[in-house]
């Protein structure tokens, strides 16, 4: 279900059913001459479009305006759009504040951009991770009052935490490619992997006739095939199925 096309009754039904609410979080960034700028977001969007046919979920409008940085190329005539963490963090907290007030408690954000550093974090995912925690703390304090964690009603907090059912699992941020997938198929930037994923998930956004040599990060792109992209896509879809089905 697309959130923007849901009636209020649909929203209430999704809340009551604890339906996963999913956000594709990405950037607009230069990916060589052979790929479009929305790669990091589009691969998530297209995977969710496939998955929504079999897994009940609420799909929020994707967010394309993350922190791309200009580390790859300057933006002039190349297309990268960079939004700094000082802007991303308050936006994300406000978004999560709204989603919690509406009633969602099974929120998932998927990130592909720079997610090879997911454990340490990079500006986009760190902004949303911190915002998720702060929004949850703020919501709990407003709902339960100061001292909510220390009162008797929270005596089973650690047991709930171990079971994955505590409030800090209401909003979770995930890498689009799991660590296991990355170990077998390392992330690149506009190289073999990303080009193949686009050939599989968003073929209109990959055109090898436009490919140009001269950048080290795109050197492996000619090795990409749709068949390879299909293989990784299936691993990703399995990862998404497990992730969205794991919240009790």
Short mmCIF file of C-alpha atoms in Angstrom, two decimals:
data_model
loop_
_atom_site.label_atom_id
_atom_site.label_comp_id
_atom_site.label_asym_id
_atom_site.label_seq_id
_atom_site.Cartn_x
_atom_site.Cartn_y
_atom_site.Cartn_z
CA UNK A 1 0.00 0.00 0.00
CA UNK A 2 1.30 3.43 -0.94
CA UNK A 3 0.83 5.74 2.01
CA UNK A 4 -0.20 8.69 -0.13
CA UNK A 5 -3.02 6.58 -1.62
CA UNK A 6 -4.37 5.23 1.67
CA UNK A 7 -7.69 6.28 3.17
CA UNK A 8 -7.81 6.89 6.95
CA UNK A 9 -9.55 3.53 7.42
CA UNK A 10 -6.65 1.86 5.59
CA UNK A 11 -4.17 3.56 7.91
CA UNK A 12 -6.05 2.43 11.00
CA UNK A 13 -6.22 -1.13 9.68
CA UNK A 14 -2.45 -1.13 8.98
CA UNK A 15 -1.72 0.15 12.50
CA UNK A 16 -3.96 -2.47 14.10
CA UNK A 17 -2.37 -5.23 12.01
CA UNK A 18 1.16 -4.05 12.92
CA UNK A 19 1.90 -3.84 9.20
CA UNK A 20 5.50 -2.85 8.38
CA UNK A 21 5.84 0.78 7.35
CA UNK A 22 8.78 1.19 4.99
CA UNK A 23 10.86 4.13 3.77
CA UNK A 24 13.41 4.04 0.96
CA UNK A 25 16.14 6.48 2.02
CA UNK A 26 18.69 7.58 -0.54
CA UNK A 27 20.44 10.32 -2.44
CA UNK A 28 20.81 11.93 -5.84
CA UNK A 29 24.42 11.45 -6.86
CA UNK A 30 26.65 11.22 -9.92
CA UNK A 31 27.13 7.57 -10.89
CA UNK A 32 29.25 7.88 -14.00
CA UNK A 33 27.83 8.66 -17.42
CA UNK A 34 26.05 5.32 -17.81
CA UNK A 35 23.75 5.45 -14.76
CA UNK A 36 21.10 7.91 -13.62
CA UNK A 37 21.52 10.01 -10.48
CA UNK A 38 18.89 8.20 -8.40
CA UNK A 39 20.64 4.81 -8.26
CA UNK A 40 20.92 4.51 -4.48
CA UNK A 41 17.23 5.22 -3.98
CA UNK A 42 15.80 3.59 -7.10
CA UNK A 43 17.17 0.14 -6.34
CA UNK A 44 15.32 0.19 -3.01
CA UNK A 45 12.12 1.61 -4.52
CA UNK A 46 12.02 -1.03 -7.24
CA UNK A 47 12.74 -3.89 -4.83
CA UNK A 48 9.88 -2.73 -2.59
CA UNK A 49 7.59 -2.56 -5.62
CA UNK A 50 8.30 -6.23 -6.26
CA UNK A 51 7.93 -7.20 -2.63
CA UNK A 52 4.67 -5.36 -1.99
CA UNK A 53 2.92 -7.89 -4.25
CA UNK A 54 3.58 -10.63 -1.69
CA UNK A 55 4.31 -8.94 1.66
CA UNK A 56 1.79 -6.60 3.32
CA UNK A 57 3.47 -3.24 3.87
CA UNK A 58 2.88 0.48 3.91
CA UNK A 59 5.32 2.18 1.55
CA UNK A 60 6.09 5.80 2.39
CA UNK A 61 7.08 8.21 -0.40
CA UNK A 62 10.83 7.72 -0.94
CA UNK A 63 13.32 10.29 0.33
CA UNK A 64 15.95 11.14 -2.29
CA UNK A 65 17.63 14.11 -0.64
CA UNK A 66 20.21 12.51 1.65
CA UNK A 67 23.85 13.45 2.14
CA UNK A 68 25.43 12.46 -1.14
CA UNK A 69 28.55 14.54 -0.44
CA UNK A 70 30.70 15.77 -3.31
CA UNK A 71 33.45 13.23 -2.66
CA UNK A 72 32.94 11.48 -6.00
CA UNK A 73 32.60 14.53 -8.25
CA UNK A 74 31.72 18.21 -7.82
CA UNK A 75 28.05 18.86 -8.57
CA UNK A 76 28.48 21.28 -11.44
CA UNK A 77 27.01 19.70 -14.57
CA UNK A 78 27.17 16.28 -12.89
CA UNK A 79 23.96 16.31 -10.84
CA UNK A 80 24.77 15.39 -7.23
CA UNK A 81 22.52 16.98 -4.58
CA UNK A 82 23.92 17.12 -1.05
CA UNK A 83 21.82 17.80 2.05
CA UNK A 84 23.86 18.13 5.22
CA UNK A 85 23.17 16.24 8.47
CA UNK A 86 22.24 19.50 10.20
CA UNK A 87 19.18 19.55 7.92
CA UNK A 88 18.57 15.80 7.68
CA UNK A 89 18.45 15.20 11.43
CA UNK A 90 15.61 17.62 12.30
CA UNK A 91 13.66 16.55 9.22
CA UNK A 92 13.99 12.88 10.14
CA UNK A 93 13.05 13.49 13.77
CA UNK A 94 9.98 15.42 12.66
CA UNK A 95 9.02 12.62 10.27
CA UNK A 96 9.40 9.96 12.96
CA UNK A 97 7.53 12.13 15.49
CA UNK A 98 4.62 12.20 13.06
CA UNK A 99 4.68 8.49 12.28
CA UNK A 100 4.70 7.57 15.98
CA UNK A 101 1.84 9.96 16.75
CA UNK A 102 -0.18 8.49 13.88
CA UNK A 103 0.28 5.11 15.52
CA UNK A 104 2.89 3.20 13.54
CA UNK A 105 5.12 0.94 15.64
CA UNK A 106 6.80 -1.18 12.95
CA UNK A 107 8.81 1.33 10.93
CA UNK A 108 11.69 0.27 8.71
CA UNK A 109 14.13 2.48 6.79
CA UNK A 110 16.37 0.95 4.13
CA UNK A 111 19.61 2.64 3.04
CA UNK A 112 21.99 1.71 0.24
CA UNK A 113 24.17 4.83 -0.07
CA UNK A 114 27.51 4.33 1.75
CA UNK A 115 26.10 1.32 3.59
CA UNK A 116 29.39 -0.55 3.34
CA UNK A 117 30.15 1.55 6.44
CA UNK A 118 26.82 0.82 8.10
CA UNK A 119 28.14 -0.31 11.49
CA UNK A 120 30.23 2.83 11.93
CA UNK A 121 27.63 4.90 10.08
CA UNK A 122 27.78 7.66 7.50
CA UNK A 123 26.00 11.05 7.46
CA UNK A 124 22.67 9.96 5.95
CA UNK A 125 22.03 6.83 8.01
CA UNK A 126 23.51 8.35 11.18
CA UNK A 127 21.15 11.32 10.92
CA UNK A 128 18.15 9.02 10.67
CA UNK A 129 19.43 6.63 13.34
CA UNK A 130 19.87 9.45 15.85
CA UNK A 131 16.52 10.95 14.86
CA UNK A 132 14.81 7.59 15.39
CA UNK A 133 16.20 7.29 18.90
CA UNK A 134 15.43 10.87 19.83
CA UNK A 135 11.89 10.66 18.44
CA UNK A 136 11.28 7.50 20.43
CA UNK A 137 12.62 9.01 23.67
CA UNK A 138 10.54 12.14 23.12
CA UNK A 139 7.38 10.17 22.35
CA UNK A 140 7.77 7.91 25.38
CA UNK A 141 8.35 10.83 27.71
CA UNK A 142 5.25 12.63 26.43
CA UNK A 143 3.14 9.45 26.57
CA UNK A 144 4.40 7.97 29.84
CA UNK A 145 5.95 10.93 31.64
CA UNK A 146 9.43 11.54 33.00
CA UNK A 147 10.84 8.55 34.78
CA UNK A 148 8.95 6.14 32.53
CA UNK A 149 11.90 3.74 32.32
CA UNK A 150 12.48 3.67 36.05
CA UNK A 151 8.94 2.88 37.13
CA UNK A 152 7.54 -0.59 37.79
CA UNK A 153 5.75 -0.75 34.44
CA UNK A 154 9.17 -1.01 32.74
CA UNK A 155 10.46 -3.83 34.94
CA UNK A 156 10.52 -6.23 31.96
CA UNK A 157 12.39 -3.80 29.70
CA UNK A 158 15.48 -6.00 29.30
CA UNK A 159 13.39 -9.09 28.58
CA UNK A 160 11.48 -7.13 25.95
CA UNK A 161 14.75 -5.86 24.52
CA UNK A 162 16.09 -9.38 24.12
CA UNK A 163 12.85 -10.44 22.45
CA UNK A 164 12.98 -7.49 20.05
CA UNK A 165 9.71 -6.01 21.28
CA UNK A 166 10.86 -2.96 23.23
CA UNK A 167 10.00 0.60 22.05
CA UNK A 168 13.43 1.10 20.54
CA UNK A 169 12.49 -1.40 17.86
CA UNK A 170 9.57 0.75 16.74
CA UNK A 171 11.89 2.41 14.21
CA UNK A 172 14.75 0.48 12.66
CA UNK A 173 17.32 1.49 10.05
CA UNK A 174 18.73 -1.26 7.81
CA UNK A 175 21.32 -1.60 5.05
CA UNK A 176 19.69 -2.53 1.74
CA UNK A 177 22.38 -5.17 1.23
CA UNK A 178 22.84 -7.25 4.37
CA UNK A 179 26.39 -7.86 5.69
CA UNK A 180 26.14 -11.41 4.35
CA UNK A 181 25.27 -10.18 0.85
CA UNK A 182 28.01 -7.57 0.98
CA UNK A 183 30.56 -10.22 1.96
CA UNK A 184 29.75 -12.17 -1.20
CA UNK A 185 28.95 -9.20 -3.45
CA UNK A 186 30.88 -6.13 -2.24
CA UNK A 187 29.29 -2.74 -2.74
CA UNK A 188 30.82 -0.49 -5.36
CA UNK A 189 29.99 2.88 -6.85
CA UNK A 190 28.70 2.69 -10.41
CA UNK A 191 30.78 -0.43 -10.98
CA UNK A 192 29.79 -4.00 -11.72
CA UNK A 193 27.41 -4.45 -8.78
CA UNK A 194 25.43 -1.22 -8.97
CA UNK A 195 25.27 -1.32 -12.74
CA UNK A 196 23.98 -4.91 -12.66
CA UNK A 197 21.41 -4.06 -9.99
CA UNK A 198 20.12 -1.22 -12.14
CA UNK A 199 20.03 -3.47 -15.19
CA UNK A 200 17.88 -5.87 -13.18
CA UNK A 201 15.73 -3.52 -11.09
CA UNK A 202 15.60 -0.32 -13.13
CA UNK A 203 16.81 -1.00 -16.69
CA UNK A 204 15.74 2.41 -17.96
CA UNK A 205 18.35 3.90 -15.60
CA UNK A 206 21.35 2.01 -17.02
CA UNK A 207 22.73 2.61 -20.51
CA UNK A 208 26.14 1.16 -21.25
CA UNK A 209 26.21 2.98 -24.60
CA UNK A 210 26.82 6.10 -22.52
CA UNK A 211 29.69 4.53 -20.58
CA UNK A 212 32.98 6.43 -20.58
CA UNK A 213 36.37 5.30 -19.32
CA UNK A 214 38.62 7.40 -17.14
CA UNK A 215 37.21 6.97 -13.63
CA UNK A 216 38.55 4.17 -11.43
CA UNK A 217 35.26 3.56 -9.69
CA UNK A 218 33.43 2.72 -12.93
CA UNK A 219 36.12 0.46 -14.43
CA UNK A 220 34.27 -2.74 -13.56
CA UNK A 221 30.91 -1.56 -14.96
CA UNK A 222 31.39 -3.28 -18.36
CA UNK A 223 31.47 -6.61 -16.47
CA UNK A 224 27.87 -6.08 -15.30
CA UNK A 225 25.11 -8.29 -16.65
CA UNK A 226 21.41 -8.47 -15.97
CA UNK A 227 21.87 -12.10 -14.96
CA UNK A 228 24.31 -11.08 -12.24
CA UNK A 229 21.94 -8.33 -11.13
CA UNK A 230 19.05 -10.82 -10.99
CA UNK A 231 21.11 -13.09 -8.76
CA UNK A 232 21.90 -10.33 -6.26
CA UNK A 233 18.32 -9.05 -6.48
CA UNK A 234 16.97 -12.38 -5.26
CA UNK A 235 19.34 -12.32 -2.30
CA UNK A 236 18.17 -8.80 -1.48
CA UNK A 237 14.51 -9.75 -1.72
CA UNK A 238 15.09 -12.65 0.67
CA UNK A 239 16.85 -10.27 3.06
CA UNK A 240 13.93 -7.82 2.90
CA UNK A 241 11.39 -10.60 3.46
CA UNK A 242 13.23 -11.77 6.57
CA UNK A 243 13.68 -8.23 7.89
CA UNK A 244 10.06 -7.19 7.44
CA UNK A 245 8.81 -10.43 8.91
CA UNK A 246 11.06 -10.39 11.97
CA UNK A 247 9.28 -7.77 14.10
CA UNK A 248 6.90 -9.22 16.66
#
